[in-house]
């Protein structure tokens, strides 16, 4: 009697002989019966899953009815890709397209495109972005995979009161009204933006689970209205900045004096970004001297006088500072500031040497450094452990020869 291992080996040999092909046999891929029926069905134009697949190359052009390709020249019909089950529900409200520039499949919102609304284009590698877009409670949207999204009459009251009642807490209507009045979404978001900006917090702090847990512990309503990512928070802060532009314009127009300007340039850590801080100084309508930051725009390219002048001119024009209201420019002694003022003089029609003032604090600082450090300041920027001579024991005549100190 064959052993178990020999019996298994024999079966493998017999199967190999049975499955082996003659040398002249075709090696084309074999289509099984189910696949053959599927292909035949598609050939016969039967209604099946392959024609319902929004990514199928044979999709009817009627699916793209209403899409104005001239308005989105960077988009095109999506090419064939193997279907993985039923298409997502988002394609009932948008078109499957291909983004030629980004070389990725995209989803285009039907309502936003037809009504010429901004946005509505989302990367189709994940349906979450499109689903969130469709779920917004705005005109033409407010839908989910299960149907329309219900709008609460009072979102502040509904969510928290429902949470309490679900936990077995009896809440009267009077208490529910008090809860609704105790939390205002806009006030909370404004306070959060102020904290982020004033305390120089990272925008990504709102994405951390521990921060969201902290806010939820204080008030579930507050956590529910937190921005979901740092980009949304950034957009909200920038939008608020732009909302104050008309107010600042009116304030500057009412000034009793000219609007005097000072600006300086910085480079971020690592040298990735150049920034220009622009401040204004004026006597306002009440007769008080005011100084405040007008903007911190990014400086692209070299820190040349023309680039700096263009950034300053754009910011001043954005806040309504014109030829009649612009005053003097107080800057440090850098050469590119001289050329920047010359650039602004050509735009505003004034004499550059007359309006270009020097910063007294900067001059005093430079003078103090010369007095303390002498001509070769870098010679004294050494680690004490690397010095061959202990400075406190250095003979005073040698010390006085190098500097005007003591």
mmCIF file with all atom_site columns, N, CA, C and O in Angstrom, residues 49-77:
data_model
loop_
_atom_site.group_PDB
_atom_site.id
_atom_site.type_symbol
_atom_site.label_atom_id
_atom_site.label_alt_id
_atom_site.label_comp_id
_atom_site.label_asym_id
_atom_site.label_entity_id
_atom_site.label_seq_id
_atom_site.pdbx_PDB_ins_code
_atom_site.Cartn_x
_atom_site.Cartn_y
_atom_site.Cartn_z
_atom_site.occupancy
_atom_site.B_iso_or_equiv
_atom_site.pdbx_formal_charge
_atom_site.auth_seq_id
_atom_site.auth_comp_id
_atom_site.auth_asym_id
_atom_site.auth_atom_id
_atom_site.pdbx_PDB_model_num
ATOM 1   N N  . UNK A 1 49 ? -24.368 45.541 -15.589 1.00 0.00 ? 49 UNK A N  1
ATOM 2   C CA . UNK A 1 49 ? -23.541 46.391 -14.749 1.00 0.00 ? 49 UNK A CA 1
ATOM 3   C C  . UNK A 1 49 ? -22.495 47.142 -15.537 1.00 0.00 ? 49 UNK A C  1
ATOM 4   O O  . UNK A 1 49 ? -22.096 48.229 -15.162 1.00 0.00 ? 49 UNK A O  1
ATOM 5   N N  . UNK A 1 50 ? -21.985 46.545 -16.650 1.00 0.00 ? 50 UNK A N  1
ATOM 6   C CA . UNK A 1 50 ? -20.876 47.193 -17.329 1.00 0.00 ? 50 UNK A CA 1
ATOM 7   C C  . UNK A 1 50 ? -21.316 48.489 -17.985 1.00 0.00 ? 50 UNK A C  1
ATOM 8   O O  . UNK A 1 50 ? -20.540 49.417 -18.118 1.00 0.00 ? 50 UNK A O  1
ATOM 9   N N  . UNK A 1 51 ? -22.595 48.582 -18.430 1.00 0.00 ? 51 UNK A N  1
ATOM 10  C CA . UNK A 1 51 ? -23.056 49.837 -19.014 1.00 0.00 ? 51 UNK A CA 1
ATOM 11  C C  . UNK A 1 51 ? -23.420 50.840 -17.950 1.00 0.00 ? 51 UNK A C  1
ATOM 12  O O  . UNK A 1 51 ? -23.517 52.027 -18.232 1.00 0.00 ? 51 UNK A O  1
ATOM 13  N N  . UNK A 1 52 ? -23.652 50.373 -16.722 1.00 0.00 ? 52 UNK A N  1
ATOM 14  C CA . UNK A 1 52 ? -23.941 51.299 -15.630 1.00 0.00 ? 52 UNK A CA 1
ATOM 15  C C  . UNK A 1 52 ? -22.691 51.847 -14.984 1.00 0.00 ? 52 UNK A C  1
ATOM 16  O O  . UNK A 1 52 ? -22.755 52.756 -14.173 1.00 0.00 ? 52 UNK A O  1
ATOM 17  N N  . UNK A 1 53 ? -21.530 51.266 -15.279 1.00 0.00 ? 53 UNK A N  1
ATOM 18  C CA . UNK A 1 53 ? -20.270 51.715 -14.688 1.00 0.00 ? 53 UNK A CA 1
ATOM 19  C C  . UNK A 1 53 ? -19.917 53.092 -15.244 1.00 0.00 ? 53 UNK A C  1
ATOM 20  O O  . UNK A 1 53 ? -19.742 53.249 -16.449 1.00 0.00 ? 53 UNK A O  1
ATOM 21  N N  . UNK A 1 54 ? -19.832 54.138 -14.427 1.00 0.00 ? 54 UNK A N  1
ATOM 22  C CA . UNK A 1 54 ? -19.565 55.482 -14.929 1.00 0.00 ? 54 UNK A CA 1
ATOM 23  C C  . UNK A 1 54 ? -18.189 55.616 -15.525 1.00 0.00 ? 54 UNK A C  1
ATOM 24  O O  . UNK A 1 54 ? -17.911 56.595 -16.192 1.00 0.00 ? 54 UNK A O  1
ATOM 25  N N  . UNK A 1 55 ? -17.297 54.670 -15.263 1.00 0.00 ? 55 UNK A N  1
ATOM 26  C CA . UNK A 1 55 ? -15.949 54.776 -15.789 1.00 0.00 ? 55 UNK A CA 1
ATOM 27  C C  . UNK A 1 55 ? -15.757 53.975 -17.063 1.00 0.00 ? 55 UNK A C  1
ATOM 28  O O  . UNK A 1 55 ? -14.662 53.917 -17.592 1.00 0.00 ? 55 UNK A O  1
ATOM 29  N N  . UNK A 1 56 ? -16.801 53.280 -17.559 1.00 0.00 ? 56 UNK A N  1
ATOM 30  C CA . UNK A 1 56 ? -16.655 52.427 -18.721 1.00 0.00 ? 56 UNK A CA 1
ATOM 31  C C  . UNK A 1 56 ? -16.461 53.264 -19.960 1.00 0.00 ? 56 UNK A C  1
ATOM 32  O O  . UNK A 1 56 ? -17.127 54.271 -20.166 1.00 0.00 ? 56 UNK A O  1
ATOM 33  N N  . UNK A 1 57 ? -15.553 52.821 -20.841 1.00 0.00 ? 57 UNK A N  1
ATOM 34  C CA . UNK A 1 57 ? -15.221 53.598 -22.031 1.00 0.00 ? 57 UNK A CA 1
ATOM 35  C C  . UNK A 1 57 ? -16.369 53.610 -23.032 1.00 0.00 ? 57 UNK A C  1
ATOM 36  O O  . UNK A 1 57 ? -16.427 54.474 -23.910 1.00 0.00 ? 57 UNK A O  1
ATOM 37  N N  . UNK A 1 58 ? -17.285 52.614 -22.955 1.00 0.00 ? 58 UNK A N  1
ATOM 38  C CA . UNK A 1 58 ? -18.397 52.539 -23.885 1.00 0.00 ? 58 UNK A CA 1
ATOM 39  C C  . UNK A 1 58 ? -19.631 53.261 -23.360 1.00 0.00 ? 58 UNK A C  1
ATOM 40  O O  . UNK A 1 58 ? -20.725 53.063 -23.874 1.00 0.00 ? 58 UNK A O  1
ATOM 41  N N  . UNK A 1 59 ? -19.461 54.066 -22.335 1.00 0.00 ? 59 UNK A N  1
ATOM 42  C CA . UNK A 1 59 ? -20.600 54.753 -21.734 1.00 0.00 ? 59 UNK A CA 1
ATOM 43  C C  . UNK A 1 59 ? -21.238 55.703 -22.738 1.00 0.00 ? 59 UNK A C  1
ATOM 44  O O  . UNK A 1 59 ? -20.543 56.321 -23.552 1.00 0.00 ? 59 UNK A O  1
ATOM 45  N N  . UNK A 1 60 ? -22.553 55.801 -22.696 1.00 0.00 ? 60 UNK A N  1
ATOM 46  C CA . UNK A 1 60 ? -23.277 56.639 -23.638 1.00 0.00 ? 60 UNK A CA 1
ATOM 47  C C  . UNK A 1 60 ? -22.952 58.108 -23.390 1.00 0.00 ? 60 UNK A C  1
ATOM 48  O O  . UNK A 1 60 ? -22.833 58.553 -22.253 1.00 0.00 ? 60 UNK A O  1
ATOM 49  N N  . UNK A 1 61 ? -22.831 58.870 -24.475 1.00 0.00 ? 61 UNK A N  1
ATOM 50  C CA . UNK A 1 61 ? -22.536 60.293 -24.339 1.00 0.00 ? 61 UNK A CA 1
ATOM 51  C C  . UNK A 1 61 ? -23.639 61.034 -23.616 1.00 0.00 ? 61 UNK A C  1
ATOM 52  O O  . UNK A 1 61 ? -23.424 62.147 -23.124 1.00 0.00 ? 61 UNK A O  1
ATOM 53  N N  . UNK A 1 62 ? -24.829 60.435 -23.559 1.00 0.00 ? 62 UNK A N  1
ATOM 54  C CA . UNK A 1 62 ? -25.941 61.093 -22.870 1.00 0.00 ? 62 UNK A CA 1
ATOM 55  C C  . UNK A 1 62 ? -25.648 61.295 -21.398 1.00 0.00 ? 62 UNK A C  1
ATOM 56  O O  . UNK A 1 62 ? -26.237 62.176 -20.759 1.00 0.00 ? 62 UNK A O  1
ATOM 57  N N  . UNK A 1 63 ? -24.747 60.486 -20.838 1.00 0.00 ? 63 UNK A N  1
ATOM 58  C CA . UNK A 1 63 ? -24.402 60.642 -19.424 1.00 0.00 ? 63 UNK A CA 1
ATOM 59  C C  . UNK A 1 63 ? -23.783 62.012 -19.171 1.00 0.00 ? 63 UNK A C  1
ATOM 60  O O  . UNK A 1 63 ? -23.915 62.581 -18.086 1.00 0.00 ? 63 UNK A O  1
ATOM 61  N N  . UNK A 1 64 ? -23.118 62.570 -20.187 1.00 0.00 ? 64 UNK A N  1
ATOM 62  C CA . UNK A 1 64 ? -22.454 63.860 -20.033 1.00 0.00 ? 64 UNK A CA 1
ATOM 63  C C  . UNK A 1 64 ? -23.318 65.030 -20.507 1.00 0.00 ? 64 UNK A C  1
ATOM 64  O O  . UNK A 1 64 ? -22.797 66.118 -20.754 1.00 0.00 ? 64 UNK A O  1
ATOM 65  N N  . UNK A 1 65 ? -24.628 64.801 -20.657 1.00 0.00 ? 65 UNK A N  1
ATOM 66  C CA . UNK A 1 65 ? -25.515 65.894 -21.052 1.00 0.00 ? 65 UNK A CA 1
ATOM 67  C C  . UNK A 1 65 ? -25.444 67.029 -20.038 1.00 0.00 ? 65 UNK A C  1
ATOM 68  O O  . UNK A 1 65 ? -25.532 66.804 -18.828 1.00 0.00 ? 65 UNK A O  1
ATOM 69  N N  . UNK A 1 66 ? -25.285 68.235 -20.546 1.00 0.00 ? 66 UNK A N  1
ATOM 70  C CA . UNK A 1 66 ? -25.210 69.413 -19.690 1.00 0.00 ? 66 UNK A CA 1
ATOM 71  C C  . UNK A 1 66 ? -23.802 69.829 -19.340 1.00 0.00 ? 66 UNK A C  1
ATOM 72  O O  . UNK A 1 66 ? -23.602 70.917 -18.796 1.00 0.00 ? 66 UNK A O  1
ATOM 73  N N  . UNK A 1 67 ? -22.799 68.989 -19.626 1.00 0.00 ? 67 UNK A N  1
ATOM 74  C CA . UNK A 1 67 ? -21.413 69.326 -19.302 1.00 0.00 ? 67 UNK A CA 1
ATOM 75  C C  . UNK A 1 67 ? -20.836 70.166 -20.438 1.00 0.00 ? 67 UNK A C  1
ATOM 76  O O  . UNK A 1 67 ? -20.737 69.714 -21.584 1.00 0.00 ? 67 UNK A O  1
ATOM 77  N N  . UNK A 1 68 ? -20.465 71.385 -20.122 1.00 0.00 ? 68 UNK A N  1
ATOM 78  C CA . UNK A 1 68 ? -19.881 72.303 -21.096 1.00 0.00 ? 68 UNK A CA 1
ATOM 79  C C  . UNK A 1 68 ? -18.363 72.128 -21.084 1.00 0.00 ? 68 UNK A C  1
ATOM 80  O O  . UNK A 1 68 ? -17.660 72.681 -20.241 1.00 0.00 ? 68 UNK A O  1
ATOM 81  N N  . UNK A 1 69 ? -17.860 71.336 -22.022 1.00 0.00 ? 69 UNK A N  1
ATOM 82  C CA . UNK A 1 69 ? -16.427 71.044 -22.042 1.00 0.00 ? 69 UNK A CA 1
ATOM 83  C C  . UNK A 1 69 ? -15.592 72.285 -22.290 1.00 0.00 ? 69 UNK A C  1
ATOM 84  O O  . UNK A 1 69 ? -14.426 72.341 -21.876 1.00 0.00 ? 69 UNK A O  1
ATOM 85  N N  . UNK A 1 70 ? -16.145 73.287 -22.958 1.00 0.00 ? 70 UNK A N  1
ATOM 86  C CA . UNK A 1 70 ? -15.379 74.514 -23.240 1.00 0.00 ? 70 UNK A CA 1
ATOM 87  C C  . UNK A 1 70 ? -15.019 75.259 -21.961 1.00 0.00 ? 70 UNK A C  1
ATOM 88  O O  . UNK A 1 70 ? -14.010 75.956 -21.904 1.00 0.00 ? 70 UNK A O  1
ATOM 89  N N  . UNK A 1 71 ? -15.844 75.122 -20.916 1.00 0.00 ? 71 UNK A N  1
ATOM 90  C CA . UNK A 1 71 ? -15.574 75.805 -19.658 1.00 0.00 ? 71 UNK A CA 1
ATOM 91  C C  . UNK A 1 71 ? -14.552 75.066 -18.814 1.00 0.00 ? 71 UNK A C  1
ATOM 92  O O  . UNK A 1 71 ? -13.971 75.639 -17.891 1.00 0.00 ? 71 UNK A O  1
ATOM 93  N N  . UNK A 1 72 ? -14.352 73.796 -19.089 1.00 0.00 ? 72 UNK A N  1
ATOM 94  C CA . UNK A 1 72 ? -13.376 72.988 -18.332 1.00 0.00 ? 72 UNK A CA 1
ATOM 95  C C  . UNK A 1 72 ? -12.453 72.279 -19.330 1.00 0.00 ? 72 UNK A C  1
ATOM 96  O O  . UNK A 1 72 ? -12.495 71.048 -19.461 1.00 0.00 ? 72 UNK A O  1
ATOM 97  N N  . UNK A 1 73 ? -11.622 73.038 -20.039 1.00 0.00 ? 73 UNK A N  1
ATOM 98  C CA . UNK A 1 73 ? -10.783 72.419 -21.078 1.00 0.00 ? 73 UNK A CA 1
ATOM 99  C C  . UNK A 1 73 ? -9.753  71.448 -20.539 1.00 0.00 ? 73 UNK A C  1
ATOM 100 O O  . UNK A 1 73 ? -9.200  70.660 -21.306 1.00 0.00 ? 73 UNK A O  1
ATOM 101 N N  . UNK A 1 74 ? -9.496  71.477 -19.234 1.00 0.00 ? 74 UNK A N  1
ATOM 102 C CA . UNK A 1 74 ? -8.520  70.582 -18.633 1.00 0.00 ? 74 UNK A CA 1
ATOM 103 C C  . UNK A 1 74 ? -9.131  69.241 -18.248 1.00 0.00 ? 74 UNK A C  1
ATOM 104 O O  . UNK A 1 74 ? -8.446  68.365 -17.736 1.00 0.00 ? 74 UNK A O  1
ATOM 105 N N  . UNK A 1 75 ? -10.440 69.074 -18.479 1.00 0.00 ? 75 UNK A N  1
ATOM 106 C CA . UNK A 1 75 ? -11.121 67.831 -18.165 1.00 0.00 ? 75 UNK A CA 1
ATOM 107 C C  . UNK A 1 75 ? -11.517 67.118 -19.446 1.00 0.00 ? 75 UNK A C  1
ATOM 108 O O  . UNK A 1 75 ? -11.727 67.755 -20.490 1.00 0.00 ? 75 UNK A O  1
ATOM 109 N N  . UNK A 1 76 ? -11.652 65.813 -19.373 1.00 0.00 ? 76 UNK A N  1
ATOM 110 C CA . UNK A 1 76 ? -12.092 65.013 -20.505 1.00 0.00 ? 76 UNK A CA 1
ATOM 111 C C  . UNK A 1 76 ? -12.836 63.794 -19.975 1.00 0.00 ? 76 UNK A C  1
ATOM 112 O O  . UNK A 1 76 ? -12.863 63.528 -18.765 1.00 0.00 ? 76 UNK A O  1
ATOM 113 N N  . UNK A 1 77 ? -13.450 63.044 -20.919 1.00 0.00 ? 77 UNK A N  1
ATOM 114 C CA . UNK A 1 77 ? -14.152 61.830 -20.508 1.00 0.00 ? 77 UNK A CA 1
ATOM 115 C C  . UNK A 1 77 ? -13.168 60.843 -19.900 1.00 0.00 ? 77 UNK A C  1
ATOM 116 O O  . UNK A 1 77 ? -12.046 60.703 -20.384 1.00 0.00 ? 77 UNK A O  1
#
